[in-house]
Coordinates of N, CA and C and ligand atoms in Angstrom, one line a residue:
M35 N 7.6 9.8 8.3 CA 7.1 9.3 7.2 C 6.4 7.9 7.8
Y36 N 5.3 7.6 7.4 CA 4.7 6.2 7.3 C 4.5 5.6 6.0
D37 N 5.0 4.1 6.2 CA 4.7 3.3 4.8 C 3.9 2.1 5.0
I38 N 2.6 2.0 4.2 CA 1.8 1.2 4.3 C 1.7 -0.1 3.6
H39 N 2.8 -0.1 2.7 CA 2.8 -1.1 1.6 C 4.2 -1.5 1.4
N40 N 4.8 -2.5 1.8 CA 5.9 -3.0 1.4 C 6.0 -4.5 1.6
H41 N 7.4 -5.1 1.2 CA 7.4 -6.6 1.4 C 8.7 -6.7 2.2
V42 N 9.0 -5.9 3.4 CA 10.3 -6.0 4.0 C 10.1 -7.3 5.0
L43 N 8.9 -7.9 5.3 CA 9.3 -9.1 6.0 C 10.1 -10.3 5.6
P44 N 10.7 -10.9 6.0 CA 11.8 -11.6 5.5 C 11.1 -13.0 5.2
Q45 N 11.2 -13.7 4.1 CA 10.9 -14.8 3.5 C 9.8 -15.4 3.5
V46 N 8.6 -14.7 3.3 CA 7.4 -14.8 3.3 C 6.8 -14.7 1.8
D47 N 7.4 -14.0 1.0 CA 6.8 -13.6 -0.6 C 8.2 -13.5 -1.4
D48 N 7.9 -12.4 -2.6 CA 9.0 -12.2 -3.3 C 9.8 -11.0 -2.8
G49 N 9.4 -10.6 -1.6 CA 10.2 -9.5 -1.0 C 11.6 -9.8 -0.3
A50 N 11.9 -9.4 0.7 CA 13.2 -9.6 1.6 C 13.4 -11.2 1.5
K51 N 14.5 -11.3 1.1 CA 15.1 -12.8 1.0 C 15.5 -13.5 2.3
G52 N 15.9 -12.7 3.3 CA 16.2 -13.2 4.7 C 16.4 -11.7 5.6
M53 N 16.8 -12.0 6.9 CA 16.7 -11.1 8.1 C 17.6 -10.0 7.4
R54 N 18.9 -10.5 7.0 CA 20.0 -9.4 6.5 C 19.6 -8.1 5.6
Q55 N 18.7 -9.0 4.6 CA 18.4 -8.0 3.8 C 17.1 -6.8 4.5
S56 N 16.2 -7.5 5.1 CA 15.1 -6.8 5.7 C 15.8 -5.6 6.6
I57 N 16.7 -6.2 7.2 CA 17.3 -5.0 8.1 C 18.1 -3.9 7.1
R58 N 18.6 -4.4 6.1 CA 19.2 -3.3 5.2 C 18.1 -2.4 4.7
M59 N 17.0 -2.8 4.3 CA 16.0 -2.1 3.9 C 15.4 -1.3 5.0
L60 N 15.3 -1.8 6.2 CA 14.7 -0.9 7.3 C 15.6 0.1 7.5
E61 N 17.2 0.0 7.5 CA 18.2 1.0 7.6 C 17.9 2.3 6.6
S62 N 17.8 1.8 5.1 CA 17.4 2.8 4.3 C 16.1 3.5 4.5
A63 N 15.1 3.0 4.9 CA 13.8 3.7 5.2 C 14.0 4.4 6.5
I64 N 14.9 4.1 7.5 CA 15.2 5.0 8.5 C 16.1 6.5 8.2
H65 N 16.9 6.2 7.2 CA 18.0 7.0 6.6 C 16.9 8.1 6.1
Q66 N 15.6 7.7 5.3 CA 14.9 8.7 4.4 C 13.9 9.4 5.4
G67 N 13.7 9.1 6.9 CA 13.0 9.6 7.6 C 11.7 9.0 7.7
I68 N 11.5 7.5 7.4 CA 10.3 6.7 7.8 C 10.5 6.3 9.2
T69 N 9.4 6.3 9.9 CA 9.1 5.9 11.3 C 8.3 4.8 11.8
H70 N 7.7 4.6 10.8 CA 6.6 3.6 10.9 C 6.3 2.7 9.5
V71 N 6.3 1.6 9.6 CA 6.1 0.5 8.4 C 5.1 -0.4 8.8
I72 N 4.3 -0.7 7.8 CA 3.3 -1.8 8.1 C 3.7 -2.7 7.0
C73 N 4.3 -4.2 7.3 CA 4.7 -5.0 6.5 C 3.3 -5.8 5.7
T74 N 3.4 -5.7 4.4 CA 2.2 -6.2 3.7 C 2.7 -7.4 2.7
P75 N 3.0 -8.4 3.3 CA 3.4 -9.5 2.5 C 2.0 -10.0 1.6
H76 N 2.3 -10.6 0.2 CA 1.4 -11.0 -0.5 C 0.6 -12.2 0.1
A77 N -0.9 -11.8 -0.1 CA -1.8 -12.6 0.6 C -2.9 -13.2 -0.6
N78 N -3.4 -14.3 -0.7 CA -4.5 -14.5 -2.0 C -5.8 -15.4 -0.8
D79 N -6.6 -15.9 -2.2 CA -7.6 -16.7 -1.5 C -7.1 -17.9 -0.6
H80 N -5.9 -18.5 -0.9 CA -5.4 -19.5 -0.3 C -5.0 -19.2 1.4
S81 N -4.7 -17.8 1.6 CA -4.1 -17.3 2.8 C -5.0 -17.7 4.1
N82 N -4.7 -18.2 5.1 CA -5.4 -18.9 6.1 C -4.7 -18.5 7.3
A83 N -5.2 -19.1 8.5 CA -4.3 -19.1 9.7 C -3.1 -19.7 9.7
N84 N -2.8 -20.5 8.8 CA -1.4 -20.8 8.6 C -0.3 -19.6 8.3
A85 N -1.2 -19.0 7.3 CA -0.4 -17.6 6.9 C -0.2 -16.9 8.1
N86 N -1.3 -16.7 8.6 CA -1.2 -16.0 9.8 C -0.3 -16.0 10.8
D87 N -0.1 -17.3 11.2 CA 1.1 -17.9 12.1 C 2.4 -17.5 11.5
L88 N 2.7 -17.7 10.4 CA 3.9 -17.2 9.7 C 4.5 -16.1 9.5
F89 N 3.2 -15.3 9.2 CA 3.6 -13.6 9.2 C 3.8 -13.3 10.5
N90 N 3.1 -13.7 11.6 CA 3.5 -13.1 12.9 C 4.9 -13.5 13.4
D91 N 5.1 -14.9 12.9 CA 6.6 -15.2 13.6 C 7.5 -14.5 13.0
R92 N 7.7 -14.2 11.8 CA 8.4 -13.6 10.8 C 8.7 -11.9 11.6
L93 N 7.4 -11.5 11.8 CA 7.1 -10.1 12.4 C 7.8 -10.1 13.8
A94 N 7.5 -11.0 14.6 CA 8.2 -11.1 16.0 C 9.8 -10.9 15.6
A95 N 10.2 -12.1 14.6 CA 11.7 -12.1 14.6 C 12.3 -10.5 14.1
L96 N 11.6 -10.1 13.2 CA 11.9 -8.8 12.5 C 12.0 -7.7 13.4
N97 N 11.0 -7.8 14.3 CA 11.1 -6.7 15.6 C 12.2 -7.0 16.6
A98 N 12.4 -8.5 17.0 CA 13.4 -8.7 17.8 C 14.8 -8.3 17.3
E99 N 15.0 -8.5 16.1 CA 16.2 -7.9 15.6 C 16.5 -6.6 15.5
A100 N 15.3 -5.5 15.2 CA 15.4 -4.3 14.9 C 15.6 -3.7 16.4
A101 N 14.9 -4.3 17.6 CA 15.3 -3.9 18.7 C 16.8 -4.2 19.3
K102 N 17.1 -5.3 18.8 CA 18.5 -5.7 19.2 C 19.5 -4.5 18.5
L103 N 19.2 -4.0 17.3 CA 20.1 -3.1 16.8 C 19.6 -1.4 17.2
E104 N 18.6 -1.6 18.0 CA 18.1 -0.3 18.5 C 17.8 0.6 17.2
L105 N 17.1 -0.1 16.4 CA 16.6 0.6 15.2 C 15.4 1.6 15.5
P106 N 15.4 2.9 15.2 CA 14.5 3.6 15.5 C 13.0 3.7 14.4
I107 N 12.3 2.5 14.6 CA 11.2 2.3 13.7 C 10.2 1.6 14.3
E108 N 9.0 1.6 14.1 CA 8.0 0.8 14.5 C 7.5 0.0 13.4
I109 N 7.4 -1.3 13.7 CA 6.8 -2.1 12.5 C 5.5 -2.9 12.9
G110 N 4.5 -2.8 12.0 CA 3.4 -3.5 12.1 C 3.1 -4.4 11.0
L111 N 1.8 -5.1 11.0 CA 1.5 -6.0 10.1 C 0.2 -6.0 9.4
G112 N 0.1 -6.3 8.0 CA -1.2 -6.3 7.5 C -0.9 -7.5 6.2
A113 N -1.3 -7.1 5.1 CA -1.1 -8.0 4.0 C -1.6 -7.1 2.8
E114 N -1.1 -7.5 1.5 CA -1.6 -7.2 0.4 C -2.3 -8.2 -0.3
I115 N -3.6 -8.2 -0.3 CA -4.5 -9.2 -0.7 C -5.0 -9.3 -2.2
M116 N -4.6 -10.2 -2.9 CA -5.2 -10.2 -4.3 C -6.4 -10.4 -4.1
F117 N -7.2 -9.7 -5.1 CA -8.7 -10.0 -5.3 C -9.0 -11.4 -5.4
G118 N -9.8 -11.9 -5.0 CA -10.3 -13.4 -5.2 C -11.9 -13.6 -4.9
M119 N -12.2 -14.9 -5.0 CA -13.7 -15.2 -4.9 C -13.8 -15.4 -3.3
N120 N -12.8 -15.8 -2.6 CA -12.7 -15.9 -1.0 C -12.4 -14.9 -0.1
M121 N -12.1 -13.9 -0.8 CA -11.8 -12.5 -0.3 C -12.2 -12.1 1.1
Q122 N -13.6 -12.3 1.3 CA -14.4 -11.9 2.4 C -13.7 -12.6 3.7
K123 N -13.5 -13.8 3.6 CA -13.0 -14.8 4.6 C -11.8 -14.5 4.6
V124 N -10.6 -14.0 3.7 CA -9.4 -13.6 4.0 C -9.3 -12.3 4.7
L125 N -10.2 -11.6 4.7 CA -10.0 -10.2 5.2 C -10.6 -10.3 6.8
T126 N -11.1 -11.5 7.2 CA -11.3 -11.7 8.7 C -10.0 -12.2 9.4
Q127 N -8.8 -12.6 8.7 CA -7.9 -13.0 9.2 C -7.2 -11.8 9.8
P128 N -6.4 -11.9 11.3 CA -5.6 -10.7 11.7 C -5.1 -9.9 10.8
F129 N -4.2 -10.5 9.7 CA -3.4 -10.0 9.0 C -4.3 -9.1 7.9
G130 N -5.6 -9.3 7.7 CA -6.7 -8.8 6.9 C -6.7 -7.5 6.7
T131 N -6.4 -7.0 7.8 CA -6.7 -5.3 7.9 C -5.1 -4.7 8.4
L132 N -4.9 -3.6 7.8 CA -3.7 -3.1 8.1 C -3.4 -2.7 9.5
N133 N -2.2 -3.1 10.1 CA -1.8 -2.9 11.5 C -2.9 -3.5 12.3
G134 N -3.7 -4.6 12.0 CA -4.7 -5.1 13.0 C -5.5 -4.3 13.5
K135 N -5.9 -3.3 12.8 CA -6.9 -2.6 13.3 C -8.2 -2.8 13.0
G136 N -8.4 -3.9 12.0 CA -9.9 -4.3 11.7 C -10.7 -3.3 10.9
K137 N -10.1 -2.6 10.1 CA -10.5 -1.4 9.1 C -10.1 -1.1 7.9
Y138 N -8.9 -1.0 7.7 CA -8.4 -0.6 6.4 C -7.8 -2.0 5.8
S139 N -8.1 -2.4 4.5 CA -7.3 -3.3 3.7 C -6.8 -3.0 2.5
L140 N -5.6 -3.5 2.2 CA -4.9 -3.2 1.2 C -5.2 -4.3 -0.1
I141 N -5.7 -3.7 -1.0 CA -6.1 -5.0 -2.1 C -5.7 -4.5 -3.5
E142 N -5.1 -5.6 -4.2 CA -4.7 -5.5 -5.2 C -5.1 -6.3 -6.4
F143 N -5.1 -6.2 -7.7 CA -5.9 -6.6 -9.0 C -5.0 -7.0 -9.9
P144 N -5.3 -8.0 -10.8 CA -4.5 -8.1 -12.0 C -4.7 -6.9 -12.6
R145 N -3.6 -6.6 -13.5 CA -3.5 -5.5 -14.2 C -4.5 -5.0 -15.2
Q146 N -5.1 -6.1 -16.0 CA -6.3 -5.6 -17.1 C -7.7 -5.7 -16.3
T147 N -7.6 -5.5 -15.1 CA -9.1 -5.8 -14.5 C -9.8 -4.8 -14.8
P148 N -11.2 -5.0 -15.4 CA -12.0 -3.9 -15.8 C -12.5 -3.1 -14.7
F149 N -12.9 -1.8 -15.0 CA -13.1 -0.7 -14.1 C -14.6 -1.4 -13.2
D150 N -15.4 -2.0 -13.7 CA -16.5 -2.3 -13.0 C -16.4 -3.5 -11.9
I151 N -15.5 -4.3 -12.5 CA -15.0 -5.1 -11.1 C -14.6 -4.7 -10.0
I152 N -13.4 -3.6 -10.3 CA -12.8 -3.0 -9.2 C -13.9 -2.3 -8.6
H153 N -14.8 -1.4 -9.1 CA -15.7 -0.6 -8.7 C -16.8 -1.6 -7.8
N154 N -17.0 -2.7 -8.2 CA -17.7 -3.6 -7.5 C -17.2 -4.3 -6.1
V155 N -15.9 -4.7 -6.4 CA -15.3 -5.0 -5.4 C -15.1 -4.0 -4.3
V156 N -14.9 -2.7 -4.5 CA -14.7 -1.8 -3.5 C -16.1 -1.6 -2.8
K157 N -17.3 -1.7 -3.6 CA -18.5 -1.4 -3.0 C -18.7 -2.9 -1.9
A158 N -18.5 -3.9 -2.5 CA -18.6 -5.2 -1.4 C -18.0 -5.0 -0.3
V159 N -16.4 -4.6 -0.5 CA -15.5 -4.6 0.9 C -16.2 -3.3 1.7
V160 N -16.8 -2.4 1.2 CA -17.3 -1.4 2.1 C -18.5 -2.0 2.8
K161 N -19.4 -2.7 1.9 CA -20.4 -3.6 2.8 C -20.1 -4.7 3.8
W162 N -19.1 -5.2 3.7 CA -18.3 -6.0 4.5 C -17.8 -5.3 5.8
G163 N -17.8 -3.8 5.7 CA -17.3 -3.3 7.0 C -15.9 -2.9 7.1
Y164 N -15.3 -2.7 5.6 CA -13.7 -2.3 5.8 C -13.8 -1.3 4.6
V165 N -12.6 -0.7 4.7 CA -12.3 0.3 3.9 C -11.4 0.1 2.9
P166 N -11.6 -0.1 1.5 CA -10.6 -0.7 0.6 C -9.6 0.4 0.2
V167 N -8.3 -0.1 0.5 CA -7.2 0.7 0.1 C -6.7 0.0 -1.2
I168 N -6.6 0.8 -2.4 CA -6.3 0.1 -3.6 C -4.8 0.4 -3.7
A169 N -4.2 -0.9 -3.9 CA -2.6 -0.7 -4.3 C -2.2 -0.2 -5.6
H170 N -1.1 0.4 -5.7 CA -0.8 1.0 -6.9 C -1.9 1.0 -8.1
H171 N -2.6 1.9 -7.6 CA -3.7 2.3 -8.7 C -3.3 2.7 -10.1
E172 N -1.9 3.2 -10.2 CA -1.6 3.5 -11.4 C -1.5 2.3 -12.4
R173 N -1.4 1.1 -12.1 CA -1.0 -0.1 -12.7 C -2.7 -0.8 -13.4
Y174 N -3.6 -0.2 -13.0 CA -4.9 -0.5 -13.5 C -5.5 0.4 -14.7
P175 N -4.9 0.2 -16.0 CA -5.3 1.2 -17.1 C -6.8 1.3 -17.2
L176 N -7.3 0.2 -16.9 CA -8.9 0.3 -17.2 C -9.7 0.9 -16.1
A177 N -8.8 1.3 -15.2 CA -9.8 1.9 -14.0 C -9.5 3.5 -13.8
F178 N -8.8 4.1 -14.7 CA -8.6 5.4 -14.6 C -8.4 6.1 -16.1
R179 N -9.5 5.8 -16.8 CA -9.5 6.4 -18.2 C -10.4 7.5 -18.2
S180 N -10.8 7.9 -16.9 CA -11.7 9.1 -17.2 C -11.5 9.8 -15.5
I181 N -11.7 10.8 -15.2 CA -11.6 11.3 -13.9 C -13.0 10.7 -13.2
E182 N -14.0 10.6 -13.9 CA -15.2 10.2 -13.4 C -14.9 8.7 -12.7
Q183 N -14.1 8.0 -13.4 CA -13.9 6.7 -12.6 C -13.4 6.6 -11.5
L184 N -12.5 7.8 -11.2 CA -11.7 7.9 -9.8 C -12.7 8.4 -9.0
I185 N -13.5 9.3 -9.4 CA -14.4 10.1 -8.3 C -15.5 8.7 -8.0
K186 N -16.0 8.0 -8.8 CA -16.7 6.9 -8.4 C -16.2 6.0 -7.3
L187 N -14.8 5.6 -7.5 CA -14.2 4.9 -6.4 C -14.0 5.4 -5.4
R188 N -13.6 6.7 -5.2 CA -13.6 7.3 -3.9 C -14.8 7.9 -3.4
T189 N -15.9 8.0 -4.2 CA -17.4 8.4 -3.7 C -17.9 7.4 -2.9
D190 N -17.4 6.0 -3.4 CA -18.2 4.5 -2.9 C -17.1 3.8 -1.8
G191 N -16.0 4.8 -1.6 CA -15.4 4.6 -0.2 C -13.8 4.0 -0.4
A192 N -13.4 4.1 -1.6 CA -11.8 3.6 -1.9 C -11.0 4.5 -1.5
I193 N -9.9 4.2 -1.2 CA -8.5 5.1 -0.8 C -7.8 4.7 -2.0
L194 N -7.2 5.6 -2.8 CA -6.4 5.2 -4.1 C -5.0 5.4 -3.8
T195 N -4.0 4.6 -3.8 CA -2.5 4.8 -3.5 C -1.9 4.6 -4.9
M196 N -0.5 5.3 -4.6 CA 0.3 5.1 -5.8 C 1.8 4.6 -5.2
D197 N 2.2 3.7 -6.0 CA 3.6 3.3 -5.6 C 4.9 4.3 -6.0
A198 N 5.7 4.5 -5.0 CA 6.8 5.5 -5.1 C 7.6 5.3 -6.2
G199 N 7.9 4.0 -6.5 CA 8.7 3.6 -7.7 C 8.2 3.9 -9.1
S200 N 6.8 4.0 -9.0 CA 6.3 4.5 -10.3 C 6.4 6.0 -10.9
L201 N 6.5 6.7 -9.7 CA 7.0 8.1 -9.9 C 8.1 8.3 -10.1
T202 N 9.2 7.6 -9.5 CA 10.5 8.0 -9.4 C 11.4 7.4 -10.6
G203 N 10.4 6.4 -11.4 CA 11.0 6.0 -12.9 C 11.5 4.7 -12.7
Q204 N 11.3 4.1 -11.4 CA 11.7 2.5 -11.6 C 11.1 1.5 -12.3
F205 N 9.9 2.0 -12.9 CA 9.3 1.0 -13.7 C 9.3 1.5 -15.3
G206 N 10.2 2.7 -15.4 CA 10.2 2.9 -16.8 C 9.5 4.3 -17.0
L207 N 10.0 5.0 -18.3 CA 9.4 6.5 -18.5 C 8.2 6.3 -18.9
P208 N 7.4 5.4 -19.6 CA 6.0 5.4 -19.7 C 5.2 5.4 -18.2
M209 N 5.4 4.5 -17.7 CA 4.7 4.7 -16.3 C 5.2 5.6 -15.5
K210 N 6.3 6.2 -15.7 CA 6.5 7.4 -14.7 C 5.6 8.7 -15.3
R211 N 5.3 8.6 -16.5 CA 4.4 9.9 -17.2 C 3.0 9.6 -16.9
H212 N 2.4 8.2 -16.9 CA 1.4 7.9 -16.6 C 1.1 8.3 -15.3
S213 N 2.0 8.0 -14.3 CA 1.7 8.1 -13.0 C 1.6 9.6 -12.6
R214 N 2.4 10.6 -13.4 CA 2.5 11.8 -13.1 C 1.0 12.5 -13.3
D215 N 0.5 12.0 -14.5 CA -0.7 12.1 -14.9 C -1.9 12.0 -14.0
L216 N -1.8 10.6 -13.6 CA -2.7 10.1 -12.3 C -2.7 11.1 -11.4
L217 N -1.5 11.3 -10.7 CA -1.3 12.2 -9.6 C -1.9 13.6 -9.7
S218 N -1.5 14.2 -11.0 CA -2.3 15.5 -11.4 C -3.7 15.6 -11.2
T219 N -4.5 14.5 -11.1 CA -5.9 14.7 -10.9 C -6.2 15.1 -9.6
G220 N -5.4 14.6 -8.8 CA -5.7 15.2 -7.3 C -6.3 14.2 -6.4
H221 N -6.5 12.7 -7.3 CA -7.3 11.7 -6.5 C -6.6 10.5 -6.0
I222 N -5.1 10.7 -6.1 CA -4.1 10.0 -5.2 C -4.0 10.4 -3.8
E223 N -4.3 9.6 -2.8 CA -4.3 9.8 -1.4 C -3.1 9.6 -0.6
I224 N -2.5 8.5 -0.9 CA -1.3 8.0 -0.3 C -0.1 7.6 -1.5
L225 N 1.2 7.9 -0.9 CA 2.4 7.3 -1.8 C 2.8 6.1 -0.7
T226 N 3.1 5.0 -1.2 CA 3.9 4.0 -0.8 C 4.8 3.3 -1.2
S227 N 5.7 2.9 -0.5 CA 7.1 2.2 -1.1 C 7.0 1.2 -1.8
D228 N 6.1 0.0 -1.5 CA 6.2 -1.2 -2.2 C 7.5 -1.6 -2.3
A229 N 8.1 -1.6 -1.3 CA 9.6 -1.9 -1.3 C 9.9 -3.6 -1.5
H230 N 10.8 -4.1 -2.2 CA 10.8 -5.5 -2.3 C 12.2 -5.8 -1.9
D231 N 13.5 -5.0 -1.9 CA 14.4 -5.5 -1.9 C 15.3 -4.3 -1.2
D232 N 16.8 -4.4 -1.2 CA 17.7 -3.5 -0.8 C 18.4 -2.9 -1.8
D233 N 18.1 -3.0 -3.4 CA 18.5 -2.7 -4.3 C 17.5 -1.7 -5.0
K234 N 17.1 -2.1 -6.0 CA 16.5 -1.1 -7.2 C 15.3 -0.8 -6.7
Q235 N 14.5 -1.8 -5.9 CA 13.1 -1.7 -5.4 C 13.1 -1.4 -3.9
N236 N 13.9 -0.7 -3.3 CA 13.8 -0.6 -2.1 C 13.0 0.8 -1.7
F237 N 12.9 1.1 -0.5 CA 12.1 2.2 0.1 C 12.4 3.4 -0.6
C238 N 11.8 4.2 -1.2 CA 12.2 5.3 -1.8 C 11.2 6.4 -1.5
L239 N 10.3 6.5 -0.5 CA 9.2 7.4 -0.3 C 9.9 8.9 -0.4
A240 N 10.9 9.1 0.4 CA 11.3 10.6 0.2 C 11.5 11.0 -1.2
A241 N 12.2 10.4 -2.0 CA 12.2 10.6 -3.5 C 10.9 10.7 -4.1
A242 N 10.1 10.0 -3.9 CA 8.6 9.9 -4.7 C 8.0 11.1 -3.9
R243 N 8.2 11.5 -2.7 CA 7.6 12.8 -1.9 C 7.8 13.8 -2.8
D244 N 9.1 14.1 -3.1 CA 9.8 15.2 -3.8 C 9.3 15.3 -5.1
E245 N 9.1 14.2 -5.8 CA 8.7 14.3 -7.2 C 7.2 14.8 -7.3
A246 N 6.5 14.2 -6.1 CA 4.8 14.8 -6.1 C 5.0 15.9 -5.7
A247 N 5.8 16.5 -4.9 CA 5.5 18.2 -4.5 C 5.7 18.9 -5.8
A248 N 6.5 18.3 -6.9 CA 6.5 19.2 -8.0 C 5.1 19.4 -8.7
I249 N 4.2 18.2 -8.5 CA 3.1 18.1 -9.1 C 2.0 18.7 -8.3
V250 N 2.0 18.3 -7.0 CA 0.5 18.7 -6.2 C 1.0 19.8 -5.2
G251 N 2.2 20.1 -5.1 CA 2.6 20.9 -4.2 C 3.1 20.2 -2.7
L252 N 4.2 20.8 -2.4 CA 4.8 20.4 -0.9 C 4.0 19.8 0.0
P253 N 2.9 20.8 0.5 CA 2.2 20.1 1.4 C 1.7 19.0 1.4
T254 N 0.7 18.8 0.1 CA -0.1 17.8 -0.2 C 0.8 16.5 -0.4
A255 N 2.3 16.8 -0.9 CA 3.0 15.7 -1.2 C 3.3 15.0 0.5
K256 N 3.6 16.0 1.1 CA 4.0 15.5 2.7 C 2.7 14.7 3.2
E257 N 1.6 15.5 3.1 CA 0.6 14.5 3.8 C 0.4 13.3 3.1
M258 N 0.7 13.1 1.9 CA 0.7 11.7 1.4 C 1.5 10.7 1.9
V259 N 2.7 11.0 2.6 CA 3.5 10.0 3.1 C 3.6 10.3 4.8
T260 N 2.7 11.2 5.4 CA 2.7 11.4 6.6 C 1.2 11.5 7.3
D261 N 0.5 12.5 7.1 CA -0.9 12.3 7.7 C -1.8 11.4 7.3
A262 N -1.9 11.2 6.2 CA -2.6 10.2 5.5 C -2.7 8.5 5.9
P263 N -1.2 8.2 5.6 CA -1.0 7.0 6.1 C -0.9 6.7 7.7
R264 N -0.9 7.9 8.6 CA -0.7 7.7 10.0 C -2.2 7.4 10.3
R265 N -3.2 8.0 9.8 CA -4.5 7.7 10.1 C -4.6 6.2 9.9
I266 N -4.1 5.6 9.1 CA -4.3 4.0 8.7 C -3.7 3.4 9.6
W267 N -2.5 3.5 10.0 CA -1.7 3.1 11.3 C -2.2 3.1 12.3
N268 N -3.2 4.2 12.7 CA -3.8 4.4 13.9 C -5.1 4.0 14.0
G269 N -5.7 3.6 12.8 CA -7.0 3.0 12.5 C -8.0 4.0 12.7
E270 N -7.7 5.2 12.3 CA -8.5 6.4 12.6 C -9.8 6.3 11.4
E271 N -10.8 7.4 11.7 CA -11.7 7.4 10.5 C -11.0 8.2 9.4
W272 N -11.4 7.9 8.1 CA -11.1 8.5 6.9 C -12.1 9.7 6.4
P273 N -11.7 10.7 6.3 CA -12.4 12.0 6.1 C -13.2 11.4 4.8
Q274 N -14.6 11.8 4.8 CA -15.4 11.5 3.7 C -15.0 12.1 2.6
F275 N -15.2 11.6 1.6 CA -14.9 12.1 0.1 C -16.2 12.8 -0.5
K276 N -15.8 14.2 -0.9 CA -17.2 14.7 -1.6 C -16.7 15.5 -3.0
A277 N -17.1 14.8 -3.9 CA -16.7 15.5 -5.3 C -17.2 16.7 -5.5
V278 N -16.5 17.6 -6.1 CA -16.7 18.9 -6.2 C -17.4 19.3 -7.7
Ligands
FE2_122 FE1 3.1 -4.5 -3.1

């Protein structure tokens, strides 16, 4: 499996607090069949070349430790970028696109962001030459009030993702129900761990895949944690979405 959204990079945000915790998280990821992770520390309008240096230093340290321990996992870099007025500039940083491929950007919004703003950001990011990957779409209640909203976002070039923990019940029963409903629309394309620690918010991609299988079927659920995120890891083209 491939995970394109997590906070396993040590001491850069509210994720892993140190190298030991990062390694425990990676061991858990490996145990459930994850072979590739793109670290996505939080970034915002203030994230600049200094942030890029910090992220890359930590990535080098994490890769060195993983190699020393012979962990069978590949680790790349990106960021989870909070929408802001300076976003176009932030996206040009090496961490601005996932796995440094210059193509896919992971973007998050404040929870109560209106649909029209998310839609306009999607269109702007596409115009700037990137593919917007929306982080945890289940957290934006104003942006999935109807199937039409989901279709508009995808038609205009967005890829919608869901956090594994939302499906497994990590954030409570209402969020779990809500996420199951959203998943059943067929418009969520990737499941991500959004792992923050080695405890309650750890990698839980295998459990989420199994939860998803009961809703969308096992082949689709598997694709959401393998083929689809692998395209992002490799920087391959995304299949054009056509509403039926
Ligand atoms: Fe995140």
